[in-house]
Amino acid sequence: MKYFRNSILVLVILMASFFASANNTLNQQITDTTSITDTAPAIDTLWAVYTEPIDSINEKVDSLSALWFDKQVSLGNDTSFITPDTAGLANIPEFPDSVYRERLRQLPLMVEVSYNSMIRNYIHLYTHKRRDLVENMLGLADYYFPIFEEIFDSKQMPIELKYLAVIESALNPNAVSKVGATGLWQFMYGTGRLYKLEINSLIDERRDPIKATYAAANFLNDMYKTYHDWILVIAAYNCGPGNVNKAIRRSGGKRNYWDIYYYLPRETRGYVPAFIAATYVMNYYAEHNLKANKSSMPILCDSVMLNQNIHFEQISHFMNISVDQLRNLNPQFRHDIIPAATKPYALRLPANQILRFIDLQDSISHYKDSLYFNPSAMERTPVRTAATGKPGLPPKGNYTKLIYTVKSGDNLGYISSWYNVRVDDIKYWNGLLRNTIRAGQKLTVYVPTSKVSKYKNINTMNFSEKQASVGKSSTTTTQQQSSSSNNNTGEFETYTVKRGDTLWEIAKMYNGVSEADIMSWNNLSSASKIYVGQKLKIKR
């Protein structure tokens, strides 16, 4: 047993030594950006080391871009990029690390980029496994990058920050992540509102390429004031300043991304390398035999301000622009409606269509406006109906008003059945808030004019005759008459009040009994003054 224990101890020491050595090697690969040799090591070996953060970024891009590119990129007859990842790899050039490093060094960048094995693996991801994605994004970049560049330049920020949108949304303004981050720059709801983006049922400016880019620029600028390091800003954009601050503190106050790498969330460990790789690929794609797939997005666009409500279908009818293209150019309008009647909004159109739109604007706004924007909806009031729908007065000319005098023993249920109307109608016509009625009370009832002869004599009938008029027999006429002459004689039974009971519902349980009867037998001054557990006398 002693020999066995010693053997295990030796084995544990050897394993600990092995993992410590492997960990030091990996740290050296990531932190020492000048020690990589010109000959790239086997890709498959390093792929196994870095697969988790790469898979995370890859899965994110897949989920955000899959449905977008099919509609935005014109493929023509070239469908070669749809082939499996392994097809055509023989035509993809390979380069040593020294080439990648030198190419990155030659780029005119304000952001200080590094190069190491992990970045090389992301370059391999883009240039080998995701060639279709890169070629589609290259096509869309012709439309989106000039917008980004102008905004970042106006704020004297690094223009290469535009590549963040590549890994955030794959240049899809309608991208929505699993946690609700939305748009090209993947703003969460709270952050979008914090940076003055309008978000409501009709508008989501997180999807607006111009306004969302201004918001992203302001957000990045605010974080730069804290870190004074664009790489840390990029990391914070992914995982939030709080996580970066924790990583800095846990590392002992180090403020270099590669020094705090292992203290960051797993996805963020791949985020900065993915950004550097995207920066490389979007500049050197031709060297890897990649080409841009032509986009259907017009390169030259302009905006016109609107001050009245307009629907995309109204514009499409006059302007020979498809609704799909209007959605692509104006993704911030969630339901094809520009609600500009209360606040001006900008409509983005191809530049060659702006003057024509201005000429036709009046015709466009009035085209089927009652269909797309129903003005009468603002003037609607409750509809008065009788037999169906909500209770109310019947239509004029079709109904006749009759008066019924309440008899002892009557209740609204009986009266409604005799006149073939609803209890709610009788209550509405007579302003009754409850089901309580009293003997001698006058009730207004409306009946169809064509049937007045059927109902006009109900007020003069006795109880048995009224019941017979609706096909019901009465075995309580004598009892009802006797109860009306003397309510204080005869036998009573006891009813215990339950939760939710009302006198109206209790009276309905007993044939010929009204709320007024129960109140009289039990000396109640109000129908509402009953309580759970109360014992009520009910004449048999």
PDB file of N, CA and C in Angstrom, residues 5-15:
ATOM      1  N   ARG A   5       0.829   4.244  -2.694  1.00  0.00           N
ATOM      2  CA  ARG A   5       0.653   5.659  -2.391  1.00  0.00           C
ATOM      3  C   ARG A   5       1.795   6.494  -2.968  1.00  0.00           C
ATOM      4  N   ASN A   6       3.025   5.968  -2.870  1.00  0.00           N
ATOM      5  CA  ASN A   6       4.162   6.703  -3.410  1.00  0.00           C
ATOM      6  C   ASN A   6       4.056   6.849  -4.924  1.00  0.00           C
ATOM      7  N   SER A   7       3.566   5.792  -5.568  1.00  0.00           N
ATOM      8  CA  SER A   7       3.409   5.844  -7.036  1.00  0.00           C
ATOM      9  C   SER A   7       2.411   6.912  -7.443  1.00  0.00           C
ATOM     10  N   ILE A   8       1.321   6.980  -6.708  1.00  0.00           N
ATOM     11  CA  ILE A   8       0.298   8.000  -7.026  1.00  0.00           C
ATOM     12  C   ILE A   8       0.869   9.393  -6.823  1.00  0.00           C
ATOM     13  N   LEU A   9       1.644   9.570  -5.726  1.00  0.00           N
ATOM     14  CA  LEU A   9       2.239  10.871  -5.440  1.00  0.00           C
ATOM     15  C   LEU A   9       3.164  11.312  -6.568  1.00  0.00           C
ATOM     16  N   VAL A  10       3.981  10.374  -7.046  1.00  0.00           N
ATOM     17  CA  VAL A  10       4.883  10.690  -8.159  1.00  0.00           C
ATOM     18  C   VAL A  10       4.093  11.076  -9.404  1.00  0.00           C
ATOM     19  N   LEU A  11       3.017  10.335  -9.678  1.00  0.00           N
ATOM     20  CA  LEU A  11       2.195  10.609 -10.859  1.00  0.00           C
ATOM     21  C   LEU A  11       1.570  12.002 -10.783  1.00  0.00           C
ATOM     22  N   VAL A  12       1.063  12.383  -9.597  1.00  0.00           N
ATOM     23  CA  VAL A  12       0.458  13.704  -9.421  1.00  0.00           C
ATOM     24  C   VAL A  12       1.480  14.802  -9.656  1.00  0.00           C
ATOM     25  N   ILE A  13       2.707  14.605  -9.134  1.00  0.00           N
ATOM     26  CA  ILE A  13       3.761  15.608  -9.308  1.00  0.00           C
ATOM     27  C   ILE A  13       4.104  15.774 -10.777  1.00  0.00           C
ATOM     28  N   LEU A  14       4.186  14.648 -11.497  1.00  0.00           N
ATOM     29  CA  LEU A  14       4.521  14.714 -12.925  1.00  0.00           C
ATOM     30  C   LEU A  14       3.420  15.443 -13.704  1.00  0.00           C
ATOM     31  N   MET A  15       2.148  15.136 -13.385  1.00  0.00           N
ATOM     32  CA  MET A  15       1.045  15.793 -14.093  1.00  0.00           C
ATOM     33  C   MET A  15       1.033  17.286 -13.803  1.00  0.00           C
TER      34      MET A  15
END
